[in-house]
PDB file of C-alpha atoms in Angstrom:
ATOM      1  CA  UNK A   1      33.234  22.837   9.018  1.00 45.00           C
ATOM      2  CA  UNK A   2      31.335  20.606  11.499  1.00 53.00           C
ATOM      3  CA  UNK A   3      27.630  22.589  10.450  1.00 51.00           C
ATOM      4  CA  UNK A   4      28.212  22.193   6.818  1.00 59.00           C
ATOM      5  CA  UNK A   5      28.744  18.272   6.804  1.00 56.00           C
ATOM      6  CA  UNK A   6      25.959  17.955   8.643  1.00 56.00           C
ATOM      7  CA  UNK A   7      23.554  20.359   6.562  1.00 55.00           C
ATOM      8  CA  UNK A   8      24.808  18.258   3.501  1.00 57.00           C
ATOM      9  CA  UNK A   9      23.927  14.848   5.396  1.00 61.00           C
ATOM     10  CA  UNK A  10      20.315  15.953   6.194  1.00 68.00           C
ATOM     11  CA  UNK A  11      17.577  17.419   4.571  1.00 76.00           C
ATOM     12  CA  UNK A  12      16.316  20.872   4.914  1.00 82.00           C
ATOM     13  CA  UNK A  13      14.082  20.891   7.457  1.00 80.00           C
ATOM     14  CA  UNK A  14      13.654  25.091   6.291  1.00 86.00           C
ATOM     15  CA  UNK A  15      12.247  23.191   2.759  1.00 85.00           C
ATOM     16  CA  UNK A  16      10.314  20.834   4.768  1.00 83.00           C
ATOM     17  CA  UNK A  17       8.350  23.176   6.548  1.00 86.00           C
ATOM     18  CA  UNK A  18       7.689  25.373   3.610  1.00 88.00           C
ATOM     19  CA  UNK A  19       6.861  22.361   1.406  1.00 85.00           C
ATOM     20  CA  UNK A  20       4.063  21.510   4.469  1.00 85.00           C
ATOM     21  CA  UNK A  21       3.124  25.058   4.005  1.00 87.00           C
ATOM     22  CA  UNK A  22       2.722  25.306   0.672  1.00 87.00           C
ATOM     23  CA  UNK A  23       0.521  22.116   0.493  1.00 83.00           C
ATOM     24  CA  UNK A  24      -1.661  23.524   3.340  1.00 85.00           C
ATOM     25  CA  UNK A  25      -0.231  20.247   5.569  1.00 85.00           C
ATOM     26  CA  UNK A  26      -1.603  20.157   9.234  1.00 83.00           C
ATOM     27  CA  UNK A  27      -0.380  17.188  10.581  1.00 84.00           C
ATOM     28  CA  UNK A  28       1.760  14.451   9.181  1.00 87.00           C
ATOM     29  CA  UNK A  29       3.807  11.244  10.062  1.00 89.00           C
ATOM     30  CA  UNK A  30       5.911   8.970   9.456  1.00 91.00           C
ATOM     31  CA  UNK A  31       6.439   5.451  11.314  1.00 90.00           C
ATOM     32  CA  UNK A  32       5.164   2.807  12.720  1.00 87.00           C
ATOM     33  CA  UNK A  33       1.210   3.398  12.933  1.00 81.00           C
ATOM     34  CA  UNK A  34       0.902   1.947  17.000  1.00 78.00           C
ATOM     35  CA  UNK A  35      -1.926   2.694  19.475  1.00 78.00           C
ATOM     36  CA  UNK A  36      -0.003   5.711  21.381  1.00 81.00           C
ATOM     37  CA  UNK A  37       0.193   7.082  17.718  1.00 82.00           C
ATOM     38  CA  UNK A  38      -3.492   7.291  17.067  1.00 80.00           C
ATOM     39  CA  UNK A  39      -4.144   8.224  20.098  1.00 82.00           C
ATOM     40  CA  UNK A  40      -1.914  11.299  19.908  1.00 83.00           C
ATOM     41  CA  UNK A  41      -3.081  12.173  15.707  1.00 83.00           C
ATOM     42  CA  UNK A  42      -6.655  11.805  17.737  1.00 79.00           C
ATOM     43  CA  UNK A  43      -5.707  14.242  20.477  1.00 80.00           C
ATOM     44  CA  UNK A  44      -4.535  16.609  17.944  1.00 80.00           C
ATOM     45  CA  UNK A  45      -7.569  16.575  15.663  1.00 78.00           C
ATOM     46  CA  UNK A  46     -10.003  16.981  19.158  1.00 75.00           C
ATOM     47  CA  UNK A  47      -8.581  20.503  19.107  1.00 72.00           C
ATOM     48  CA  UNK A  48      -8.339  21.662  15.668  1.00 67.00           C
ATOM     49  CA  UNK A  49     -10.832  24.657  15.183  1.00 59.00           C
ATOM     50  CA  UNK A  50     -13.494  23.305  13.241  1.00 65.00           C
ATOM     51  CA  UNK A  51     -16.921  21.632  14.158  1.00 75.00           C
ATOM     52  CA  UNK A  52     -16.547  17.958  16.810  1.00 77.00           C
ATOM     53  CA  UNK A  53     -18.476  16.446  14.292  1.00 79.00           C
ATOM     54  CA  UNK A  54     -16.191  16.990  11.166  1.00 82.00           C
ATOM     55  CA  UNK A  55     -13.205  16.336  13.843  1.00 83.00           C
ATOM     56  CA  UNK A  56     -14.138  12.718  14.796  1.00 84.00           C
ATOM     57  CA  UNK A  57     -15.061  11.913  10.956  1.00 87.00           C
ATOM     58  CA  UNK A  58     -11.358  12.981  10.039  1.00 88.00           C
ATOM     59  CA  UNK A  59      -9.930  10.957  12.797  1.00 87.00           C
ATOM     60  CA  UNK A  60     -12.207   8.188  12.064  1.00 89.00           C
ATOM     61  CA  UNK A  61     -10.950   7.967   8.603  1.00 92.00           C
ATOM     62  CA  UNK A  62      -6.968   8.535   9.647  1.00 90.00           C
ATOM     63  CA  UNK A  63      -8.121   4.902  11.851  1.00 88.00           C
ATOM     64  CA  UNK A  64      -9.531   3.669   8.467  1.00 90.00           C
ATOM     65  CA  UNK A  65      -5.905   4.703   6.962  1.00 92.00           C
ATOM     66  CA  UNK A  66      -3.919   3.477   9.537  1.00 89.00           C
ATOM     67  CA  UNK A  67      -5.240  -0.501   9.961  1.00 86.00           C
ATOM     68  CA  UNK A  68      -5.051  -0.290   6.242  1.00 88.00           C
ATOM     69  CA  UNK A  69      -1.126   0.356   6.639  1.00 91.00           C
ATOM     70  CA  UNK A  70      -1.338  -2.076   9.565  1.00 84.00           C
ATOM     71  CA  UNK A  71      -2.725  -4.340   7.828  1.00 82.00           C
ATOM     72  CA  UNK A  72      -1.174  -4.027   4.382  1.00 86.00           C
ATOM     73  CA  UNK A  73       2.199  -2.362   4.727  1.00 93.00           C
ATOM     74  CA  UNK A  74       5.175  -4.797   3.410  1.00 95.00           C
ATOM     75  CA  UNK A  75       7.226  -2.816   5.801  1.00 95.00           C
ATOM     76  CA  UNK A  76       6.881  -3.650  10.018  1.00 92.00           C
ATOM     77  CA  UNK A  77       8.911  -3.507  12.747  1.00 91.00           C
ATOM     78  CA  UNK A  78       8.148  -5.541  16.410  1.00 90.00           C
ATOM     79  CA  UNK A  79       6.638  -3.536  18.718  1.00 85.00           C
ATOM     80  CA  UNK A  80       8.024  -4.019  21.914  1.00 87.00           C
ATOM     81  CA  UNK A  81       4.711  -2.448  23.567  1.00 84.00           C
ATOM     82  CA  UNK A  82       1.963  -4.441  21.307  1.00 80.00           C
ATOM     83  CA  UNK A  83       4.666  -7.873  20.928  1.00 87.00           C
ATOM     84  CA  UNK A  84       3.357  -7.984  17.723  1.00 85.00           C
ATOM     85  CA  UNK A  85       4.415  -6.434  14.202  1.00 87.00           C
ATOM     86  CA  UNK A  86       3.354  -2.955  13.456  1.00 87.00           C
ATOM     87  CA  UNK A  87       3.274  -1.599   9.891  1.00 90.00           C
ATOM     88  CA  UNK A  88       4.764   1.517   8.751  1.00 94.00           C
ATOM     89  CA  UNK A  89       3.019   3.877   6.534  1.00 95.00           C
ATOM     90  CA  UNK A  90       3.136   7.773   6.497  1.00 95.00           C
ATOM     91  CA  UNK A  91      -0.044   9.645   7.117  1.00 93.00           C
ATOM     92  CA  UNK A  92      -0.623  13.329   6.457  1.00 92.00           C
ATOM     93  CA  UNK A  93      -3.504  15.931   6.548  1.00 90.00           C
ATOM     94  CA  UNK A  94      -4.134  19.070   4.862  1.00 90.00           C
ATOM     95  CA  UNK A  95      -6.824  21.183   2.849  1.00 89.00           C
ATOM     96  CA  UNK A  96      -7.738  22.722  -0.045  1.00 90.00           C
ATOM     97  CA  UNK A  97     -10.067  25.341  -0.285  1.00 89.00           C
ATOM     98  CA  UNK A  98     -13.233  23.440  -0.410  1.00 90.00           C
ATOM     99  CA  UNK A  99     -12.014  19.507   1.089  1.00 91.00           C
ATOM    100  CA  UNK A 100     -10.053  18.199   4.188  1.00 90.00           C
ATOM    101  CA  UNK A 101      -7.428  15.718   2.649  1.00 93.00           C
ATOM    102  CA  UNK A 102      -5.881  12.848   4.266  1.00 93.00           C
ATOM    103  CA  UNK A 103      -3.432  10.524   2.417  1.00 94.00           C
ATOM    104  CA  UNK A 104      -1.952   7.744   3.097  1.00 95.00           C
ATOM    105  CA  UNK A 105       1.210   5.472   1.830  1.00 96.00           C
ATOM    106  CA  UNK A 106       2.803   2.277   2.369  1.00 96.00           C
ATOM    107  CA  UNK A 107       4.936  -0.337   0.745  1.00 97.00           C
ATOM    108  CA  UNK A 108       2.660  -3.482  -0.319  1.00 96.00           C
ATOM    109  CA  UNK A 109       3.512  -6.547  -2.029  1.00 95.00           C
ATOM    110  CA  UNK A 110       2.555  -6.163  -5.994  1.00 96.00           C
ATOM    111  CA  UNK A 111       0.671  -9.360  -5.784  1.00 93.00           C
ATOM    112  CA  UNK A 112      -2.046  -7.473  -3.729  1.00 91.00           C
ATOM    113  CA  UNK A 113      -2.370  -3.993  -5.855  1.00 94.00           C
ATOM    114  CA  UNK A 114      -4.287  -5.051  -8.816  1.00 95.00           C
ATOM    115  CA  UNK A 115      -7.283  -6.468  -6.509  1.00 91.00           C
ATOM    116  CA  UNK A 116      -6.812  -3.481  -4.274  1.00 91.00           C
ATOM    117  CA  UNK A 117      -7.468  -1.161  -7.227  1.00 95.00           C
ATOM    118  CA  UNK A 118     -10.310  -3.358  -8.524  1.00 95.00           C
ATOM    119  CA  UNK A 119     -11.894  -3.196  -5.054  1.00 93.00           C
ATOM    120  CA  UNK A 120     -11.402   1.041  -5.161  1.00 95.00           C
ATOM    121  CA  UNK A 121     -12.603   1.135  -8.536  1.00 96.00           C
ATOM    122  CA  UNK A 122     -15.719  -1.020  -7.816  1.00 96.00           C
ATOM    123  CA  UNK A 123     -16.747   1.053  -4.698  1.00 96.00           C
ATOM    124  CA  UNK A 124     -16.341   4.284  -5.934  1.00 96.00           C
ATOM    125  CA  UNK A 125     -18.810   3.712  -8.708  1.00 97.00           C
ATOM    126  CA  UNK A 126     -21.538   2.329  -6.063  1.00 96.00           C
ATOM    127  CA  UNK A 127     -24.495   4.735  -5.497  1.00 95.00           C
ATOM    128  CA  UNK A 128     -25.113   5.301  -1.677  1.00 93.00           C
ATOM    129  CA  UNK A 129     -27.755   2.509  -1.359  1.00 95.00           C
ATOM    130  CA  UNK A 130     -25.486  -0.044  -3.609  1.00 96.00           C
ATOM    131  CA  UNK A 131     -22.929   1.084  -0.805  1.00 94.00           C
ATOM    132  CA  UNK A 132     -25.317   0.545   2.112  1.00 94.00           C
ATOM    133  CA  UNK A 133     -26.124  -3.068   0.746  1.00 95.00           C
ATOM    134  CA  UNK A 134     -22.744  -3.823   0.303  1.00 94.00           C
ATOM    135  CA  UNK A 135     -21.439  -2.836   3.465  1.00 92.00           C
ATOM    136  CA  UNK A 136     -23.989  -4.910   4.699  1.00 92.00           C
ATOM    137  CA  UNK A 137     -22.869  -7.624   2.763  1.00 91.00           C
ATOM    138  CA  UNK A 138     -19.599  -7.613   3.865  1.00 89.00           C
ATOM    139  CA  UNK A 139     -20.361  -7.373   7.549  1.00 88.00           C
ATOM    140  CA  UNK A 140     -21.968 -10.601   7.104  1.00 86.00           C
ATOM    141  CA  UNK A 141     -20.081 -12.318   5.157  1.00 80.00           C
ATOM    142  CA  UNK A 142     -17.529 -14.899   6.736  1.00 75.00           C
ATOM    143  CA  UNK A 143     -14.243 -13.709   7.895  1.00 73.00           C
ATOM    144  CA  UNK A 144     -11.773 -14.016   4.484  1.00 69.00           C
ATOM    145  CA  UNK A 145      -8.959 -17.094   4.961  1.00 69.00           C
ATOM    146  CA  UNK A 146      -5.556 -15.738   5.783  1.00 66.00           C
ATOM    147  CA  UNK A 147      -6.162 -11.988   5.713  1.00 68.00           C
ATOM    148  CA  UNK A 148      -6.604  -9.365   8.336  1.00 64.00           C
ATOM    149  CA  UNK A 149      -9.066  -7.610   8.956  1.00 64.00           C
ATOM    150  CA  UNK A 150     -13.046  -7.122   8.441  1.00 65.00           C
ATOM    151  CA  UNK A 151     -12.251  -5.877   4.692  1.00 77.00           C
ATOM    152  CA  UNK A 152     -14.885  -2.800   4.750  1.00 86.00           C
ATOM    153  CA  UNK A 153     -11.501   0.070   5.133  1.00 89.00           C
ATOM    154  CA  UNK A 154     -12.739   1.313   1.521  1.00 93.00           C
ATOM    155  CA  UNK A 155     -16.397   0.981   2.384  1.00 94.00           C
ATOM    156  CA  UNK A 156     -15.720   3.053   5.662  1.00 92.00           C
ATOM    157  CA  UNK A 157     -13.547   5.822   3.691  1.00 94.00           C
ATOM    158  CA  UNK A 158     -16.279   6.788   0.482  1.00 95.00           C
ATOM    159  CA  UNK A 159     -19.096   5.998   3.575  1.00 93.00           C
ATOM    160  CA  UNK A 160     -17.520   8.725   5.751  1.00 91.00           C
ATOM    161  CA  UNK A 161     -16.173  10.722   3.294  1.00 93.00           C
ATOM    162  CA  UNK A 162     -18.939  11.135   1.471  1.00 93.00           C
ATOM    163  CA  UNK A 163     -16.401  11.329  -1.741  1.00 95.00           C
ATOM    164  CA  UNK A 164     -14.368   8.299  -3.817  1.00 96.00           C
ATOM    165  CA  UNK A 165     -11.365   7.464  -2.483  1.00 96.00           C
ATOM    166  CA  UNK A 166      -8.036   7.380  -5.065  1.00 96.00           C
ATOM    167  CA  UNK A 167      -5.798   5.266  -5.142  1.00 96.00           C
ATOM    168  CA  UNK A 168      -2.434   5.566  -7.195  1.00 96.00           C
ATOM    169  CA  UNK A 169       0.183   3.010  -6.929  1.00 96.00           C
ATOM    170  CA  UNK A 170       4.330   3.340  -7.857  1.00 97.00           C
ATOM    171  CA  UNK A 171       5.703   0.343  -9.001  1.00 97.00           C
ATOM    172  CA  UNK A 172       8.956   0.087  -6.848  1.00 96.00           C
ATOM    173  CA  UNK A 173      10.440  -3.056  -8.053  1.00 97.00           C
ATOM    174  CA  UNK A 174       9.818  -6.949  -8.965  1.00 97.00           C
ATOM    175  CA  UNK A 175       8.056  -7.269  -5.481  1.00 97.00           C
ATOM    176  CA  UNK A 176       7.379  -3.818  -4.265  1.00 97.00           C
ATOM    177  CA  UNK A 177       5.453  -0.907  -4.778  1.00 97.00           C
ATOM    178  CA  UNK A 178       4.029   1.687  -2.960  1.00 97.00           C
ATOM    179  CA  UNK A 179       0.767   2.225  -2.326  1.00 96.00           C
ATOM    180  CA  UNK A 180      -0.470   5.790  -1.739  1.00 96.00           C
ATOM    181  CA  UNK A 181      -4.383   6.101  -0.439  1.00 96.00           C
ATOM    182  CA  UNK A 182      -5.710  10.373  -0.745  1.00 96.00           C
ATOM    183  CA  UNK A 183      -9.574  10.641   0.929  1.00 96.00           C
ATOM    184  CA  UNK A 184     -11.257  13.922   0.430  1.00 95.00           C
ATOM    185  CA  UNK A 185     -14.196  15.249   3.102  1.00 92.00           C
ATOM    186  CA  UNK A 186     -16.400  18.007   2.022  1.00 90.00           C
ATOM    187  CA  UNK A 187     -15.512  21.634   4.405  1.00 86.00           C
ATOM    188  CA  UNK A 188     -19.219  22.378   4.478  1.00 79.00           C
ATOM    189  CA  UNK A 189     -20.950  19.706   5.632  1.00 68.00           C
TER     190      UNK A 189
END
């Protein structure tokens, strides 16, 4: 009586598993995206099988991913650690047959998706060299008045990537919606 209350309170972690499986998932997670956690998503990718080189630009962009959700993410918790908010996001890699695919999602504030998706839109369609300039651009431009960060995440991801990044967003409510972030990196490169 006991195991079947609490297999109806919880999820299947049997469909979990085959759902991580069947979407050729590697490594995913859920929480608050702290140092200790990159650290450990970093360790991790150090000893997958393939080249050092394709290793440190995956965990380069899963950094890229998480300050975004730092950053961004409507949803934090203190961090008793870092005595300082944290955001939470969920992170996750896998692969097709010809990309490595990290994803990303986290709650934002609706007021900041439609400049978010103009910003995606407007880098993607940059050439290389238009990218170059603008990264350059950026870098050097002054640091932007009440918001985090150096704002070149989406530069990093196509730069490093070598692929556009997509963005889809869920409109969760009047002030919510979430914000899910899917980078592709070429196998054979």
């Amino acid at each position: 009586m006991q195991l079947e209350e609490t297999q109806r309170e919880f999820f299947s972690l049997k469909t979990f598993k085959e759902q991580l499986g069947a979407h050729r998932l590697s490594l995913s997670f859920q929480g608050m995206f702290s140092q200790d956690v990159l650290s450990l998503i970093g360790h991790t990718l150090k000893n997958a099988p393939d080249s050092r080189i394709l290793s440190k630009r995956l965990f380069g962009l899963v950094v890229e991913m998480a300050q975004n959700i730092h950053h961004y993410s409507a949803e934090k918790v203190f961090s008793e650690k870092e005595q300082r908010d944290i955001g939470i996001g969920v992170v996750a890699i896998g692969e097709s047959e010809e990309h490595h695919i990290i994803c990303s999602g986290n709650y934002v504030e609706n007021n900041v998706v439609e400049p978010m998706i103009e910003r995606a839109n407007y880098i993607n369609q940059l050439s290389p060299e238009e990218l170059k300039q603008f990264y350059k651009e950026q870098r050097r431009a002054p640091q932007r008045k009440n918001k985090p960060g150096a704002n070149l995440g989406f530069i990093e991801m196509v730069r490093k990537s070598v692929n556009p990044i997509d963005v889809r967003v869920e409109q969760v409510d009047d002030k919510l919606s979430f914000f899910t972030l899917t980078v592709r990196v070429n196998k054979n490169i």
